[in-house]
Coordinates of N, CA and C in Angstrom, one line a residue:
M259 N -10.0 17.7 9.9 CA -9.1 16.7 10.0 C -8.4 16.3 8.5
K260 N -7.2 17.0 8.4 CA -6.5 16.5 7.0 C -5.3 15.6 7.3
V261 N -5.4 14.5 6.3 CA -4.8 13.6 6.5 C -3.6 13.4 4.9
F262 N -2.3 13.4 4.9 CA -1.7 13.3 3.8 C -1.1 11.7 4.1
A263 N -1.0 11.1 2.7 CA -0.7 9.7 2.6 C 0.2 9.4 1.4
V264 N 1.2 8.8 1.4 CA 1.7 8.1 0.0 C 1.7 6.6 0.2
D265 N 1.9 5.8 -1.1 CA 2.1 4.6 -1.4 C 3.1 4.5 -2.3
T266 N 4.2 4.1 -2.1 CA 5.5 3.9 -3.0 C 5.7 2.5 -3.0
T267 N 4.8 1.4 -2.6 CA 5.2 0.3 -2.6 C 4.9 -0.7 -3.9
R268 N 4.3 -0.2 -4.6 CA 4.0 -0.8 -6.1 C 4.6 -0.1 -7.1
K269 N 4.3 -0.5 -8.3 CA 5.1 0.0 -9.6 C 4.6 1.5 -9.7
I270 N 3.0 1.5 -9.5 CA 2.6 3.2 -9.7 C 2.6 3.6 -8.5
A271 N 3.4 4.7 -7.9 CA 3.2 5.5 -6.8 C 1.9 6.4 -6.6
K272 N 1.5 6.5 -5.4 CA 0.2 7.3 -5.4 C 0.3 8.1 -4.1
I273 N -0.2 9.4 -4.3 CA -0.4 10.2 -3.0 C -1.5 10.7 -2.8
Y274 N -2.1 10.5 -1.7 CA -3.5 11.0 -1.3 C -3.6 12.4 -0.4
I275 N -4.5 12.9 -0.3 CA -5.0 13.9 0.6 C -6.1 13.5 1.0
F276 N -6.7 13.1 2.3 CA -8.0 12.8 2.9 C -8.5 14.2 3.8
D277 N -9.6 14.4 3.4 CA -10.4 15.5 4.6 C -11.5 14.6 5.3
S278 N -11.5 14.9 6.4 CA -12.8 14.1 7.2 C -14.1 14.8 6.8
E279 N -13.9 16.2 5.9 CA -15.2 16.5 5.8 C -15.5 17.0 4.2
K280 N -14.3 16.6 3.3 CA -14.4 16.8 2.1 C -14.0 15.8 1.0
D281 N -14.3 16.1 0.0 CA -13.7 14.9 -1.0 C -12.1 14.8 -0.8
S282 N -11.7 13.3 -1.4 CA -10.3 13.1 -1.6 C -9.7 13.7 -2.6
F283 N -8.3 13.9 -2.4 CA -7.3 14.3 -3.7 C -6.4 13.0 -3.6
I284 N -6.2 12.7 -5.0 CA -5.2 11.8 -5.5 C -4.6 11.8 -6.9
V285 N -3.3 11.6 -6.8 CA -2.4 11.9 -8.0 C -1.6 10.5 -8.0
K286 N -1.4 10.1 -9.1 CA -0.8 8.8 -9.7 C 0.5 9.2 -10.4
M287 N 1.7 8.7 -9.9 CA 2.7 9.0 -10.6 C 2.9 8.4 -12.0
D288 N 3.7 8.9 -13.2 CA 3.8 8.4 -14.1 C 4.5 6.9 -14.2
K289 N 4.0 6.0 -14.5 CA 4.6 4.8 -14.4 C 6.1 4.5 -14.9
N290 N 6.2 5.3 -15.8 CA 7.6 5.4 -16.4 C 8.9 6.1 -15.4
L291 N 8.3 7.0 -14.6 CA 9.2 7.6 -13.6 C 9.4 6.8 -12.5
K292 N 10.9 6.9 -12.0 CA 11.1 6.1 -10.9 C 10.7 6.9 -9.6
H293 N 10.4 6.2 -8.3 CA 9.7 7.2 -7.4 C 10.5 8.0 -6.7
S294 N 12.1 7.9 -7.0 CA 12.9 8.6 -6.4 C 12.9 10.1 -7.1
E295 N 12.6 9.9 -8.5 CA 12.7 10.8 -9.7 C 11.7 11.7 -9.2
G296 N 10.3 11.4 -9.1 CA 9.1 12.0 -9.4 C 8.4 12.3 -8.1
L297 N 8.7 11.5 -7.1 CA 7.8 11.9 -5.9 C 7.6 13.0 -5.5
F298 N 8.6 13.8 -5.3 CA 8.5 15.4 -5.0 C 7.6 16.4 -5.6
L299 N 7.8 16.1 -6.8 CA 7.1 16.8 -8.2 C 5.5 16.5 -7.8
Y300 N 5.3 15.3 -7.7 CA 3.8 14.8 -7.5 C 3.1 15.3 -6.2
I301 N 4.1 15.2 -5.2 CA 3.7 16.0 -4.0 C 3.3 17.4 -4.0
E302 N 4.0 18.2 -5.0 CA 3.9 19.7 -5.0 C 2.6 19.7 -5.6
K303 N 2.1 18.9 -6.7 CA 1.3 19.0 -7.5 C -0.2 18.9 -6.6
I304 N -0.1 17.7 -5.6 CA -1.3 17.4 -5.0 C -1.6 18.4 -3.9
L305 N -0.5 18.9 -3.4 CA -0.7 19.9 -2.3 C -1.2 21.3 -3.0
F306 N -0.8 21.5 -4.3 CA -1.2 22.9 -5.0 C -2.4 22.7 -5.4
D307 N -3.2 21.5 -5.8 CA -4.5 21.0 -6.4 C -5.5 21.2 -4.9
A308 N -4.7 20.8 -3.9 CA -5.8 20.9 -2.6 C -5.7 22.3 -2.1
K309 N -4.7 22.8 -2.6 CA -4.2 24.6 -1.9 C -4.2 24.3 -0.5
L310 N -3.3 23.5 -0.3 CA -2.6 23.0 1.2 C -1.3 23.1 1.3
T311 N -0.8 23.5 2.2 CA 0.8 23.3 2.6 C 0.9 22.2 3.5
L312 N 2.0 21.4 3.6 CA 2.4 20.4 4.6 C 2.1 20.8 6.0
S313 N 2.2 22.3 6.3 CA 1.8 22.6 7.8 C 0.5 22.5 8.1
D314 N -0.5 22.4 7.1 CA -1.8 22.3 7.2 C -2.4 20.8 7.5
I315 N -1.6 19.9 7.4 CA -1.6 18.6 7.4 C -2.0 18.2 9.0
D316 N -2.8 17.3 9.3 CA -2.7 16.9 10.7 C -2.2 15.7 11.1
V317 N -2.2 14.6 9.9 CA -1.7 13.3 10.2 C -1.2 13.0 8.8
F318 N 0.1 12.3 9.3 CA 0.9 11.8 8.0 C 0.6 10.2 8.2
A319 N 0.3 9.6 6.7 CA 0.2 8.1 6.5 C 1.1 7.6 5.7
C320 N 1.3 6.3 5.9 CA 2.5 6.0 4.8 C 1.9 4.3 4.7
I321 N 2.0 3.8 3.6 CA 1.9 2.4 3.4 C 3.1 1.9 3.3
T322 N 3.2 0.9 4.3 CA 4.6 0.7 4.6 C 5.1 -1.0 4.0
G323 N 4.0 -1.5 3.3 CA 4.5 -2.6 2.5 C 3.2 -3.8 2.6
P324 N 3.2 -5.1 2.3 CA 4.7 -5.4 1.4 C 4.8 -4.8 0.2
G325 N 5.9 -5.1 -0.6 CA 6.1 -4.3 -1.9 C 7.5 -4.0 -2.2
S326 N 7.9 -3.3 -3.2 CA 9.0 -2.9 -3.5 C 10.0 -2.4 -2.5
F327 N 11.1 -3.2 -2.3 CA 12.1 -2.6 -1.2 C 12.6 -1.1 -1.1
T328 N 12.8 -0.7 -2.3 CA 13.1 0.6 -2.7 C 12.0 1.4 -2.4
G329 N 10.9 1.1 -3.1 CA 9.5 2.0 -3.0 C 9.4 2.2 -1.4
I330 N 9.2 1.2 -0.7 CA 8.8 1.2 0.8 C 9.8 2.1 1.6
R331 N 11.2 2.1 1.3 CA 12.3 2.8 2.0 C 12.0 4.5 1.7
I332 N 11.6 4.6 0.4 CA 11.4 6.1 -0.2 C 10.4 6.5 0.3
G333 N 9.1 5.9 0.6 CA 7.9 6.4 1.2 C 8.1 6.6 2.9
A334 N 8.8 5.7 3.3 CA 8.9 5.7 5.0 C 9.5 6.9 5.2
A335 N 10.8 7.1 4.3 CA 11.8 8.1 4.9 C 11.1 9.4 4.4
T336 N 10.3 9.6 3.3 CA 9.5 10.9 3.0 C 8.6 11.2 4.4
I337 N 8.0 10.4 4.7 CA 6.8 10.6 5.7 C 7.6 10.8 6.9
K338 N 8.7 10.0 7.4 CA 9.5 10.5 8.8 C 10.1 12.0 8.3
A339 N 10.6 12.2 7.2 CA 11.4 13.6 7.0 C 10.1 14.7 7.3
F340 N 8.7 14.5 6.7 CA 7.9 15.6 6.8 C 7.5 15.8 8.2
N341 N 7.4 14.6 9.0 CA 6.8 14.6 10.1 C 7.9 15.2 11.3
K342 N 9.2 15.0 10.8 CA 10.3 15.7 11.6 C 10.0 17.1 11.7
V343 N 9.9 17.5 10.5 CA 9.8 19.2 10.2 C 8.3 19.6 10.7
C344 N 7.4 18.9 10.6 CA 5.7 19.7 11.0 C 5.3 19.1 12.4
D345 N 6.2 17.8 13.0 CA 5.7 17.3 14.2 C 4.5 17.1 14.6
K346 N 3.9 16.1 13.3 CA 2.4 15.6 13.6 C 2.6 14.3 13.9
K347 N 1.2 13.5 14.2 CA 1.0 12.2 14.5 C 1.3 11.4 13.0
T348 N 1.6 10.3 13.1 CA 1.8 9.5 12.1 C 1.0 8.1 11.9
I349 N 0.7 7.6 10.9 CA 0.0 6.3 10.8 C 0.7 5.2 10.0
A350 N 0.8 4.1 10.3 CA 1.4 3.0 9.2 C 0.3 2.4 8.7
V351 N 0.1 2.0 7.9 CA -1.0 1.1 7.0 C -0.2 0.1 6.0
T352 N -0.7 -1.2 6.0 CA 0.2 -2.1 5.3 C -1.0 -2.2 3.9
N353 N -0.5 -2.8 3.0 CA -1.5 -3.0 1.8 C -2.7 -4.0 2.3
F354 N -2.2 -5.2 3.0 CA -3.0 -6.1 3.3 C -4.2 -5.6 4.1
E355 N -4.1 -4.6 5.0 CA -5.2 -3.8 5.9 C -6.2 -3.2 4.9
V356 N -5.6 -2.6 4.0 CA -6.3 -2.2 2.9 C -7.4 -2.9 1.9
L357 N -6.8 -4.1 1.4 CA -7.1 -4.9 0.6 C -8.3 -6.0 1.2
S358 N -7.7 -6.3 2.5 CA -8.7 -7.4 3.2 C -10.0 -6.6 3.5
K359 N -10.2 -5.3 3.2 CA -11.6 -4.8 3.4 C -12.4 -5.2 2.1
F360 N -12.0 -5.7 1.1 CA -12.7 -6.2 -0.2 C -13.2 -7.6 0.1
I361 N -12.9 -8.3 0.9 CA -13.4 -9.8 1.2 C -13.6 -9.8 2.6
K362 N -14.6 -11.0 3.0 CA -14.9 -11.4 4.4 C -13.9 -12.6 4.5
N363 N -13.8 -13.7 3.7 CA -13.0 -14.8 3.9 C -12.4 -15.1 2.4
G364 N -11.0 -15.3 2.6 CA -10.3 -15.6 1.3 C -8.7 -15.3 1.5
Y365 N -8.2 -14.8 0.4 CA -6.6 -14.4 0.3 C -6.5 -13.2 -0.4
V366 N -5.5 -12.2 -0.1 CA -5.1 -11.1 -0.8 C -3.7 -11.4 -1.2
L367 N -3.7 -11.1 -2.7 CA -2.3 -11.5 -3.5 C -1.6 -10.1 -3.8
L368 N -0.4 -10.0 -3.8 CA 0.3 -8.9 -4.4 C 1.6 -9.6 -4.7
E369 N 2.0 -9.1 -5.9 CA 3.2 -9.4 -6.7 C 4.5 -9.2 -6.0
S370 N 5.1 -10.2 -5.8 CA 6.7 -10.0 -5.1 C 7.8 -10.0 -6.1
T371 N 7.7 -11.1 -6.8 CA 8.8 -11.2 -7.8 C 8.0 -11.7 -8.9
M372 N 8.8 -12.1 -10.0 CA 8.5 -12.8 -11.2 C 7.6 -13.8 -10.9
S373 N 8.1 -14.9 -9.8 CA 7.9 -16.2 -10.0 C 7.2 -16.2 -8.4
S374 N 6.7 -15.1 -7.4 CA 6.5 -15.2 -6.3 C 5.2 -14.2 -6.0
C375 N 4.5 -14.4 -4.9 CA 3.5 -13.2 -4.5 C 3.4 -13.2 -3.1
Y376 N 3.3 -12.3 -2.4 CA 2.9 -11.8 -0.9 C 1.3 -12.4 -0.7
Y377 N 1.2 -13.1 0.3 CA -0.4 -13.4 0.4 C -0.8 -12.9 1.8
A378 N -2.1 -12.7 2.1 CA -2.6 -12.7 3.4 C -4.0 -13.6 3.5
E379 N -4.1 -14.1 4.2 CA -5.0 -15.1 4.7 C -6.1 -14.3 5.3
V380 N -7.5 -14.1 4.8 CA -8.5 -13.3 5.5 C -9.5 -14.3 6.0
K381 N -10.2 -14.1 7.3 CA -11.3 -14.9 8.0 C -11.7 -14.0 8.6
G382 N -13.3 -14.1 8.6 CA -14.1 -13.1 9.4 C -13.8 -11.6 9.2
G383 N -13.0 -11.2 8.0 CA -12.5 -9.8 7.9 C -11.6 -9.4 8.4
E384 N -10.8 -10.6 9.4 CA -9.6 -10.3 9.9 C -8.4 -10.8 9.3
I385 N -7.2 -10.4 9.3 CA -6.0 -11.3 8.5 C -5.4 -12.1 9.6
L386 N -5.4 -13.2 9.1 CA -5.1 -14.7 9.9 C -3.5 -14.7 9.9
S387 N -3.1 -14.9 8.7 CA -1.6 -15.0 8.3 C -1.1 -14.4 7.1
T388 N 0.2 -14.3 7.2 CA 0.9 -13.5 5.8 C 2.2 -14.5 5.3
G389 N 2.5 -14.2 4.3 CA 3.8 -15.1 3.9 C 4.1 -14.6 2.2
V390 N 4.9 -15.6 1.8 CA 5.1 -15.4 0.3 C 4.8 -16.8 -0.4
V391 N 4.2 -16.8 -1.4 CA 3.9 -18.2 -2.1 C 4.5 -18.2 -3.6
E392 N 5.1 -19.2 -3.8 CA 5.3 -19.4 -5.4 C 4.2 -19.2 -6.4
K393 N 4.2 -18.6 -7.5 CA 3.0 -18.6 -8.4 C 2.4 -20.0 -8.5
S394 N 3.4 -20.7 -8.8 CA 2.8 -22.1 -9.2 C 2.2 -22.8 -8.3
K395 N 2.2 -22.4 -6.9 CA 1.5 -22.9 -6.0 C 0.2 -22.3 -5.2
I396 N 0.0 -21.1 -6.0 CA -1.3 -20.2 -5.4 C -2.4 -20.9 -5.4
N397 N -2.8 -21.7 -6.3 CA -4.0 -22.7 -6.5 C -4.1 -23.5 -5.3
E398 N -3.1 -24.3 -4.8 CA -3.1 -25.2 -3.9 C -3.2 -24.3 -2.6
L399 N -2.7 -23.0 -2.4 CA -2.7 -22.3 -1.1 C -4.4 -21.8 -0.9
V400 N -4.8 -21.1 -2.2 CA -6.2 -20.6 -1.7 C -7.2 -21.5 -1.9
D401 N -7.1 -22.7 -2.5 CA -8.2 -23.9 -2.3 C -9.5 -23.5 -2.4
K402 N -9.6 -22.8 -3.6 CA -11.0 -22.4 -4.2 C -11.7 -21.1 -3.4
K403 N -11.0 -20.7 -2.7 CA -11.4 -19.5 -1.8 C -11.4 -18.1 -2.6
Q404 N -11.9 -17.2 -2.2 CA -12.0 -16.0 -2.7 C -10.6 -15.4 -2.7
V405 N -10.1 -14.7 -3.9 CA -9.0 -14.0 -4.0 C -9.0 -12.6 -4.6
V406 N -8.4 -11.6 -3.9 CA -8.5 -10.5 -4.2 C -6.8 -10.1 -4.8
I407 N -7.0 -9.2 -5.9 CA -5.5 -8.9 -6.3 C -6.1 -7.2 -7.1
L408 N -4.8 -6.5 -7.3 CA -4.8 -5.5 -8.0 C -5.2 -5.3 -9.3
E409 N -6.0 -4.6 -10.0 CA -6.0 -4.7 -11.4 C -4.7 -4.4 -12.1
E410 N -3.9 -3.5 -11.7 CA -2.4 -3.3 -12.1 C -1.6 -4.6 -12.3
E411 N -2.0 -5.4 -11.4 CA -1.0 -6.7 -11.4 C -1.7 -7.9 -12.0
Q412 N -2.8 -7.8 -12.5 CA -3.6 -8.8 -13.1 C -2.8 -9.6 -14.1
E413 N -2.2 -9.0 -15.0 CA -1.6 -9.6 -15.9 C -0.2 -10.3 -15.6
T414 N 0.7 -9.6 -14.7 CA 1.7 -10.3 -14.0 C 1.6 -11.2 -13.2
I415 N 0.4 -11.3 -12.4 CA 0.3 -12.4 -11.5 C -0.2 -13.8 -12.4
G416 N -0.9 -13.4 -13.3 CA -1.4 -14.5 -14.3 C -2.2 -15.5 -13.6
L417 N -3.2 -15.2 -12.9 CA -3.6 -16.4 -12.3 C -4.8 -16.8 -12.8
E418 N -4.9 -18.1 -13.3 CA -6.1 -18.9 -13.9 C -7.1 -19.2 -12.7
Y419 N -7.8 -18.5 -12.4 CA -8.7 -18.9 -11.3 C -10.2 -18.3 -11.5
N420 N -11.2 -18.6 -11.0 CA -12.3 -18.1 -11.3 C -13.1 -17.4 -10.2
N421 N -12.6 -17.7 -9.1 CA -13.2 -16.6 -7.8 C -12.4 -15.5 -7.5
I422 N -12.2 -14.6 -8.3 CA -11.2 -13.4 -8.0 C -12.2 -12.0 -8.1
V423 N -11.3 -11.3 -7.2 CA -11.8 -9.9 -7.1 C -10.8 -9.2 -7.3
V424 N -10.9 -8.2 -8.6 CA -9.9 -7.5 -9.1 C -10.2 -6.2 -8.7
V425 N -9.2 -5.5 -8.2 CA -9.8 -4.2 -7.4 C -8.9 -3.2 -8.4
N426 N -9.7 -1.9 -8.8 CA -8.9 -1.0 -9.7 C -8.5 0.2 -8.8
T427 N -9.0 0.6 -7.9 CA -9.0 1.5 -6.6 C -9.0 1.3 -5.4
V428 N -8.0 1.8 -4.3 CA -8.3 1.3 -3.1 C -8.5 2.6 -2.4
T429 N -8.9 3.9 -2.8 CA -8.6 5.1 -2.4 C -9.7 5.2 -1.1
E430 N -11.1 4.6 -1.4 CA -12.0 4.7 -0.2 C -11.7 3.8 0.9
K431 N -11.3 2.6 0.5 CA -10.9 1.6 1.5 C -9.7 2.2 2.5
L432 N -8.7 2.6 1.6 CA -7.7 3.4 2.5 C -8.1 4.5 3.5
R433 N -8.9 5.3 2.8 CA -9.4 6.3 3.6 C -10.2 5.7 5.0
E434 N -11.0 4.6 4.7 CA -11.7 4.0 5.8 C -10.5 3.4 6.8
V435 N -9.6 2.8 6.5 CA -8.5 2.2 7.4 C -8.0 3.4 8.3
I436 N -7.4 4.3 7.7 CA -6.9 5.4 7.9 C -7.6 6.3 9.2
F437 N -9.1 6.4 8.9 CA -9.8 7.2 9.9 C -10.1 6.3 10.8
D438 N -10.3 5.0 10.7 CA -10.7 4.1 11.8 C -9.5 3.9 12.7
K439 N -7.9 4.1 12.4 CA -7.0 4.2 13.2 C -7.1 5.5 14.0
I440 N -7.3 6.6 13.0 CA -7.4 7.8 13.9 C -8.7 7.8 15.0
N441 N -9.6 7.5 14.7 CA -10.7 7.4 15.5 C -10.5 6.4 16.7
N442 N -9.5 5.4 16.8 CA -9.1 4.3 17.7 C -7.7 4.7 18.4
D443 N -7.2 6.0 18.0 CA -6.1 6.4 18.5 C -4.9 5.6 18.1
E444 N -4.8 4.9 17.1 CA -4.0 4.2 16.7 C -2.8 4.5 15.8
F445 N -2.3 5.6 16.5 CA -1.1 6.0 16.0 C 0.3 5.4 16.4
S446 N 1.3 5.5 15.1 CA 2.3 4.5 14.9 C 3.4 5.1 14.5
T447 N 4.9 4.8 14.8 CA 5.9 5.1 14.0 C 5.8 4.5 12.7
I448 N 6.7 5.0 11.8 CA 6.7 4.4 10.3 C 7.9 3.5 10.2
E449 N 7.4 2.2 10.1 CA 8.4 1.2 10.1 C 8.2 0.4 8.7
P450 N 9.2 0.0 7.9 CA 8.9 -0.8 6.8 C 8.4 -2.2 7.0
Y451 N 7.5 -2.8 6.1 CA 7.0 -4.1 6.5 C 7.3 -4.9 5.5
Y452 N 8.4 -5.6 5.9 CA 9.1 -6.6 5.0 C 8.6 -8.1 5.2
L453 N 8.5 -8.9 3.8 CA 8.1 -10.3 4.4 C 9.1 -11.5 3.9
Q454 N 10.1 -10.7 3.2 CA 11.2 -11.7 2.8 C 12.3 -10.5 2.5
L455 N 13.5 -11.3 2.2 CA 15.0 -10.5 2.0 C 14.7 -10.0 0.6
S456 N 15.4 -9.0 0.4 CA 15.4 -8.2 -0.9 C 16.3 -9.3 -2.0
Q457 N 16.2 -8.8 -3.3 CA 16.9 -9.6 -4.1 C 18.3 -9.7 -3.8
A458 N 18.8 -8.6 -3.5 CA 20.4 -8.3 -3.4 C 20.7 -9.5 -2.1
E459 N 19.8 -9.5 -1.0 CA 20.0 -10.1 0.0 C 20.0 -11.7 0.0
R460 N 18.9 -12.0 -1.0 CA 18.6 -13.2 -1.5 C 20.0 -13.9 -2.3
N461 N 20.5 -13.1 -3.1 CA 21.6 -13.4 -3.9 C 22.6 -13.7 -2.9
L462 N 23.2 -12.7 -2.2 CA 24.2 -13.1 -1.4 C 24.0 -14.0 -0.4
K463 N 22.6 -14.7 0.0 CA 22.6 -15.8 0.8 C 22.8 -17.0 0.1
N464 N 22.3 -16.8 -1.2 CA 22.6 -18.3 -2.3 C 24.2 -18.3 -2.3
D465 N 24.9 -17.0 -2.4 CA 26.3 -17.3 -2.7 C 26.8 -18.1 -1.6

C-alpha cells in the first residue's frame, strides 16, 4: 500500500510518500519558494527518490487545514487533479488530527495571523472543540493545560508558557493517522478545512 500526501497549509510545504511495508519518504520545499512555484518540482523529486510514478500510488492524501488559505487550495487542487487522472481513493486529514496525537489532554495551537492562532481542545485523546483565539488570550484559554505547537512556529507564536510540547516533525504521526483511516475505510473527498474568513474576506466585511 503506497500513499502520496501533501501538506501546503503551513509556511514550509511538505510532500510525503508512505509505504505500508517500507520507510517513509519526505521532501520539504525551500521556505523562500511559493507553494505555487515549487510544488510540482518537489513532487517530481520525491517520486524520483522513491522510484515511483503517480500510477504506482494506491491512496492520495491531503492536509486540508487549518492554515494558509492559498496553500490549502493549492494542496487540495493538486490531490484532486491527481485523483481525477489516476482514479484512486483519497483521504483528508487535518493538522489537528495529527498534532492531537502528541497529547492526551490539552490544546493544539497553530498560527493563523500575526495576532491570532487556530486552536483545538483535546480531551482523552479526542478533539473536543476548535476555533480561533487572539494571542493575547491564549493563556486564559489554555488555563495551565499542556499545549502543542510546531517548532517552526515557536518564535512567531511567541507563547510565554511553561507546559509546552514543541513538535519538530509530524511524519510518523501523520503516517499513523493516514493508515488508521485506511484500516477503518475512512476515505473521503478533499475539501478545504477553514476556521475563519480569509484576510481579503475579513477586509471586505470590515468595509
